[in-house]
XYZ file of C-alpha atoms in Angstrom:
450
model
C 117.834 173.587 150.223
C 116.840 169.920 150.385
C 119.968 168.811 148.531
C 122.102 170.852 150.929
C 120.435 169.237 153.925
C 120.943 165.795 152.444
C 124.634 166.455 151.916
C 124.962 167.725 155.481
C 123.224 164.740 157.047
C 124.921 162.152 154.859
C 128.252 163.863 155.345
C 127.820 163.659 159.095
C 127.023 159.959 158.812
C 129.865 159.140 156.426
C 132.555 161.233 158.086
C 131.813 160.881 161.772
C 134.776 159.320 163.558
C 133.717 157.540 166.725
C 135.645 157.224 169.956
C 136.240 153.921 171.725
C 138.099 154.367 175.027
C 139.413 157.662 173.750
C 140.800 156.268 170.484
C 139.330 157.530 167.226
C 138.211 154.789 164.907
C 136.833 155.471 161.445
C 134.546 152.706 160.205
C 136.048 151.766 156.849
C 134.114 152.216 153.644
C 133.965 148.869 151.883
C 135.033 148.463 148.308
C 133.985 144.836 148.165
C 131.717 142.529 150.026
C 128.791 140.223 150.419
C 127.028 138.587 153.338
C 126.679 134.905 152.690
C 128.278 131.592 153.552
C 128.524 128.249 151.776
C 127.035 129.428 148.517
C 127.343 125.939 147.143
C 124.428 124.984 149.380
C 122.316 128.054 148.599
C 119.179 127.721 146.530
C 116.603 130.213 145.413
C 113.269 129.682 147.057
C 109.710 130.530 146.183
C 108.462 130.098 149.724
C 111.520 129.605 151.899
C 110.151 130.401 155.334
C 107.154 130.532 157.584
C 106.080 133.873 159.010
C 102.987 135.800 159.973
C 100.392 135.742 157.193
C 100.579 138.613 154.756
C 98.092 141.258 155.779
C 98.244 140.496 159.501
C 98.989 143.353 161.844
C 102.769 143.910 161.805
C 104.683 143.713 165.044
C 106.729 146.726 166.041
C 110.392 146.153 166.804
C 112.926 148.922 167.158
C 115.271 146.928 169.358
C 118.406 148.597 168.056
C 117.260 151.639 166.120
C 117.325 153.990 169.087
C 114.121 155.686 167.891
C 111.111 155.637 170.207
C 107.746 154.509 168.887
C 106.221 157.938 169.468
C 108.763 159.316 166.995
C 107.386 156.973 164.328
C 103.829 158.133 165.057
C 104.957 161.747 164.817
C 106.808 161.018 161.578
C 103.721 159.385 160.053
C 101.651 162.433 160.946
C 104.259 164.657 159.277
C 104.000 162.533 156.136
C 100.211 162.902 156.227
C 100.471 166.683 156.469
C 102.903 166.845 153.556
C 100.782 164.616 151.328
C 97.544 166.381 152.151
C 95.813 163.022 152.573
C 93.996 161.637 155.583
C 96.125 160.019 158.251
C 94.187 156.801 157.671
C 95.352 156.673 154.032
C 99.003 157.180 154.896
C 98.897 154.791 157.820
C 97.319 152.217 155.512
C 100.144 152.698 152.976
C 102.816 152.306 155.627
C 101.018 149.362 157.224
C 100.769 147.643 153.815
C 104.505 147.811 153.284
C 105.278 147.021 156.923
C 103.264 143.828 156.441
C 105.467 142.814 153.519
C 108.743 143.749 155.188
C 107.814 142.169 158.523
C 106.969 138.920 156.729
C 110.705 138.678 156.094
C 112.154 140.457 159.127
C 110.152 138.458 161.682
C 111.004 135.055 160.185
C 113.782 133.030 161.874
C 113.882 130.749 158.823
C 114.459 133.691 156.476
C 117.285 135.003 158.647
C 118.846 131.545 159.009
C 118.488 130.263 155.447
C 118.068 133.195 153.091
C 119.292 136.565 154.405
C 122.450 137.233 152.407
C 122.442 133.636 151.153
C 119.645 132.962 148.666
C 116.941 134.804 146.722
C 113.325 134.381 147.794
C 110.104 134.930 145.851
C 106.836 135.705 147.629
C 104.397 134.395 145.044
C 101.290 135.348 146.989
C 100.584 139.024 146.161
C 100.727 141.311 149.162
C 97.357 143.060 149.473
C 97.650 146.774 148.780
C 100.951 146.810 146.871
C 99.426 146.430 143.389
C 98.573 149.915 142.172
C 100.140 151.640 145.183
C 102.561 153.558 142.941
C 101.798 153.989 139.241
C 102.824 156.091 136.265
C 100.230 158.631 137.405
C 102.152 158.974 140.676
C 105.380 159.335 138.703
C 103.879 162.126 136.606
C 102.643 163.958 139.696
C 106.075 163.684 141.327
C 107.880 164.917 138.205
C 105.437 167.774 137.664
C 105.628 169.030 141.255
C 109.319 168.598 142.077
C 112.782 168.961 140.573
C 113.761 165.315 140.072
C 116.576 163.601 138.244
C 116.396 160.304 136.389
C 118.738 158.110 134.376
C 118.203 155.900 131.350
C 119.866 152.506 131.735
C 122.040 151.637 128.743
C 124.459 148.855 127.814
C 126.823 150.195 125.146
C 128.907 147.032 124.682
C 131.979 148.653 126.269
C 131.443 147.448 129.814
C 128.446 147.038 132.057
C 125.234 148.891 132.787
C 125.532 152.670 132.672
C 123.151 155.573 133.187
C 122.561 158.180 130.517
C 120.571 161.361 131.241
C 116.857 161.133 130.481
C 116.828 164.790 129.392
C 119.160 167.722 128.847
C 118.545 171.332 129.932
C 116.649 173.238 127.260
C 117.998 176.606 128.361
C 119.473 178.463 131.318
C 116.405 178.928 133.519
C 115.207 176.696 136.355
C 112.200 175.617 134.298
C 114.431 174.852 131.304
C 116.517 172.520 133.465
C 113.540 170.759 135.034
C 112.810 167.160 134.035
C 109.457 166.862 132.251
C 107.185 163.859 132.262
C 107.283 163.756 128.467
C 111.038 163.120 128.789
C 110.300 160.240 131.154
C 107.691 158.793 128.785
C 110.175 158.971 125.898
C 112.772 157.158 128.027
C 110.328 154.423 128.990
C 109.717 153.773 125.295
C 113.460 153.155 124.850
C 114.189 151.027 127.918
C 114.406 151.533 131.678
C 114.134 154.886 133.428
C 115.662 154.871 136.915
C 114.971 157.306 139.740
C 117.744 156.620 142.245
C 117.053 157.449 145.904
C 113.441 158.250 145.050
C 112.460 157.645 148.666
C 114.420 160.758 149.578
C 112.355 162.915 147.211
C 108.846 161.550 146.712
C 106.683 161.757 149.870
C 104.730 158.542 149.198
C 107.964 156.638 148.748
C 109.453 158.214 151.871
C 106.620 156.561 153.821
C 107.652 153.201 152.339
C 111.288 153.809 153.310
C 110.079 154.635 156.790
C 108.220 151.298 156.914
C 111.385 149.452 155.829
C 113.414 151.259 158.473
C 110.922 150.237 161.148
C 110.943 146.606 160.014
C 114.658 146.014 159.378
C 116.106 148.639 161.740
C 118.933 149.208 159.251
C 119.496 152.063 156.786
C 117.830 151.712 153.402
C 117.378 153.390 150.054
C 114.498 153.177 147.552
C 114.954 153.290 143.772
C 112.122 153.470 141.236
C 112.304 151.577 137.900
C 110.055 152.167 134.873
C 110.304 149.962 131.769
C 108.143 149.974 128.653
C 106.592 146.788 127.234
C 108.608 144.521 124.951
C 112.117 145.449 126.154
C 114.336 142.413 125.556
C 116.931 143.398 128.161
C 115.779 146.095 130.564
C 118.844 145.511 132.753
C 121.903 143.460 131.721
C 123.505 141.042 134.202
C 124.804 142.989 137.196
C 125.102 142.904 140.981
C 124.136 145.405 143.668
C 125.689 146.445 146.962
C 122.373 146.226 148.799
C 120.164 143.373 149.924
C 117.112 144.369 147.905
C 113.373 143.809 148.142
C 111.699 144.245 144.759
C 108.025 145.227 144.935
C 106.080 145.111 141.652
C 103.339 147.752 141.650
C 102.126 147.634 138.031
C 102.902 145.864 134.766
C 105.127 142.793 134.704
C 108.846 142.037 134.552
C 110.847 138.874 133.888
C 113.672 138.216 136.381
C 116.582 135.786 136.446
C 118.763 135.599 139.582
C 122.075 133.715 139.658
C 124.627 132.510 142.181
C 127.611 134.894 142.398
C 130.755 133.876 140.524
C 133.881 133.429 142.700
C 135.300 136.884 143.542
C 138.892 135.815 142.833
C 137.971 135.040 139.237
C 137.810 138.760 138.442
C 139.829 140.316 141.278
C 140.040 143.228 141.963
C 136.545 143.806 140.499
C 133.998 144.656 143.197
C 131.670 141.646 143.601
C 128.881 144.043 144.579
C 129.250 146.184 141.468
C 129.804 143.594 138.773
C 128.312 144.457 135.401
C 128.334 148.193 136.096
C 130.422 151.004 134.685
C 133.466 149.600 132.904
C 133.049 146.067 134.282
C 131.199 143.636 132.020
C 129.425 140.623 133.528
C 128.644 138.019 130.895
C 126.025 135.301 131.192
C 128.848 132.885 130.347
C 130.285 133.575 133.845
C 127.032 132.435 135.444
C 125.330 129.113 135.866
C 121.649 128.255 135.680
C 119.289 130.726 137.371
C 118.474 130.111 141.013
C 115.128 131.773 140.347
C 113.503 132.618 137.017
C 110.105 134.267 137.321
C 107.760 136.929 136.003
C 106.865 139.424 138.724
C 103.277 140.651 138.584
C 101.612 143.375 140.664
C 101.718 142.710 144.390
C 104.552 140.160 144.306
C 107.784 140.654 146.237
C 111.251 139.322 145.390
C 114.277 139.326 147.705
C 117.724 139.406 146.056
C 120.806 139.271 148.329
C 123.678 141.671 147.810
C 126.097 140.439 145.174
C 123.705 138.043 143.434
C 123.735 138.698 139.667
C 120.385 139.343 138.010
C 118.973 140.461 134.687
C 115.499 141.649 133.678
C 113.219 142.151 130.675
C 109.597 142.976 129.870
C 109.208 140.303 127.227
C 109.779 136.567 127.251
C 110.031 134.119 124.357
C 109.282 136.980 121.977
C 106.034 137.957 123.684
C 105.288 141.118 125.628
C 104.570 140.330 129.276
C 102.036 143.140 129.607
C 100.626 145.994 127.588
C 101.385 148.394 130.434
C 104.792 149.690 131.441
C 106.435 147.880 134.334
C 106.718 149.880 137.554
C 108.611 148.442 140.475
C 110.168 149.742 143.662
C 113.482 148.403 144.927
C 114.138 148.907 148.631
C 117.804 148.248 149.306
C 119.050 147.538 152.825
C 122.331 149.461 152.956
C 124.354 147.378 155.443
C 127.442 147.237 153.239
C 127.208 150.889 152.196
C 127.664 151.881 155.851
C 130.269 149.230 156.734
C 127.851 147.136 158.790
C 129.467 143.752 158.237
C 132.156 141.697 159.898
C 134.872 142.275 157.313
C 134.500 146.015 157.893
C 134.666 145.391 161.641
C 137.845 143.341 161.210
C 139.474 146.048 159.067
C 138.561 148.731 161.574
C 139.695 146.709 164.579
C 143.101 145.922 163.073
C 143.615 149.549 162.078
C 142.571 150.772 165.529
C 144.967 148.314 167.207
C 147.820 149.357 164.908
C 148.071 145.865 163.404
C 148.931 145.150 159.785
C 146.243 144.012 157.361
C 147.692 142.470 154.224
C 144.590 140.675 152.991
C 143.111 141.440 149.589
C 139.491 140.510 150.127
C 138.686 139.749 146.497
C 141.466 137.157 146.448
C 139.987 135.179 149.323
C 138.395 131.783 148.889
C 134.745 132.356 148.015
C 133.369 130.810 151.214
C 135.751 132.869 153.360
C 134.842 135.998 151.433
C 131.080 135.640 151.870
C 131.517 134.534 155.479
C 133.380 137.765 156.148
C 130.581 139.845 154.711
C 127.857 138.713 157.125
C 126.356 141.337 159.391
C 126.871 141.447 163.164
C 124.248 139.088 164.540
C 122.933 141.765 166.898
C 122.639 144.606 164.377
C 119.180 145.799 163.419
C 116.436 143.209 163.011
C 118.949 140.367 163.346
C 119.006 140.968 167.107
C 115.468 139.586 167.313
C 116.778 136.206 166.195
C 119.863 136.084 168.433
C 119.661 134.466 171.867
C 121.888 134.555 174.909
C 123.392 131.235 173.871
C 124.520 132.489 170.445
C 128.000 133.824 169.866
C 128.534 137.486 170.604
C 129.628 140.034 168.024
C 133.035 140.062 169.715
C 133.423 136.309 169.221
C 132.129 136.706 165.645
C 134.946 139.178 165.069
C 137.602 136.964 166.632
C 136.352 133.913 164.716
C 136.511 135.730 161.382
C 139.948 137.163 162.120
C 141.330 133.709 162.903
C 139.578 132.058 159.947
C 141.023 134.503 157.410
C 144.602 134.254 158.775
C 144.881 130.937 160.651
C 148.688 130.806 160.681
C 149.038 134.344 161.959
C 146.836 133.666 164.972
C 147.637 129.965 165.549
C 149.333 130.581 168.909
C 146.778 133.168 170.112
C 143.825 131.921 172.140
C 140.342 133.288 171.527
C 140.297 135.339 174.768
C 143.714 136.762 173.878
C 142.566 137.643 170.359
C 139.404 139.304 171.685
C 141.545 141.374 174.053
C 144.136 142.207 171.381
C 141.435 143.466 169.016
C 139.509 145.109 171.877
C 136.665 143.235 170.231
C 134.051 143.975 172.903
C 134.459 147.726 172.424
C 134.532 147.359 168.652
C 131.328 145.277 168.761
C 129.588 147.882 170.920
C 130.622 150.663 168.571
C 129.538 148.726 165.505
C 126.064 148.270 166.971
C 125.935 151.922 168.024
C 126.928 152.880 164.478
C 123.965 150.883 163.150
C 121.596 152.609 165.574
C 122.893 156.067 164.693
C 122.570 155.412 160.963
C 118.976 154.218 161.363
C 117.978 157.073 163.658
C 119.462 159.816 161.482
C 118.098 158.298 158.321
C 114.623 158.212 159.838
C 114.852 161.970 160.348
C 116.124 162.352 156.799
C 113.112 160.550 155.318
C 110.704 162.673 157.305
C 112.545 165.889 156.382
C 112.356 165.053 152.697
C 108.708 164.111 152.989
C 108.059 167.498 154.566
C 110.034 169.173 151.747
C 112.099 170.863 154.455
């Protein structure tokens, strides 16, 4: 029942054509992308911005999400009912993670210097994150629900792949159900991954809800479990999401690198390098922007498309005697086409204009520039003033930058009119609000086991 509901809601999100002045326009699904500019000037940072102190009361901003605050209160109460805990406990959990997320989302310096551009490590542990989700919570979730998990493997014939953690033992429901002993056996071998765990585990749904409130953009939470002494728990790879890694127990060694130029391996997807049949070698990468060992309570931000690799040992020594447990909250801007290259593709298609660009063959700076989000989408609107360029001018600027000869004789006002950029910008922002609003309902529905 829950899987059917998920398919229905996600199908509605993915397939909904929107109307602008009576013309249907399907937001394109991206096959490539990244939101950054001038990577040559990007640097990983351990404390890259000033924001409200960790643990301070988070501010509430739903400027673009289209979900009223009373809906969030109602959703939190629903989560409390499902978990069977006191409302104070659940509100404390959500407030803990809101504090961490708001530390980033409320910072102008983070938005200006790091969002989509450079990894950031919060070295100061966030109070309440350590121990907030442990192997005991994993066992409870596996024992009480029908969950699926994968075992990360690198077979030497490409990139990172997922193998099943267990196989059905018979034909009955119980025979097909994942058991915690299967998970424990997988942890002993490497990394067990629960993808989209926030859509299944009530505690994690509350954390997704906190991320949605802070960033006002759709997100997804994955859970990673790795035993001690694993030399390579994840080989070099990139992700399509801007991710926030939250270490809850154990320890894990991370190395984050600057992305290699997309054209070097075109048509490989820069946001899925090192996965499936695509191998990403360390020889393609330079020195790490950040190399660190995450310990409980620490938070690491990794922009979409930035290669990274992990382990639970370093220099031949185990980092911890416990298994590593971390949560990865991915902001799904690129999954839902919420970037300027997607807007350009959609606008040209809607206007009936040809689009001959192959994005992975673009100059690296042009490519990353094209993958930035609209500056008024989600939490970014908090940091955009009346004097900043509009989304429509963002769209026109990108269109001209990527094809300067084509548009050399077209003025900016003419290009904005030709692309109907104002209407496209409005629809793009509405698309972001709809995604966030519907996903909020999805998290609550899963938490209620509807």
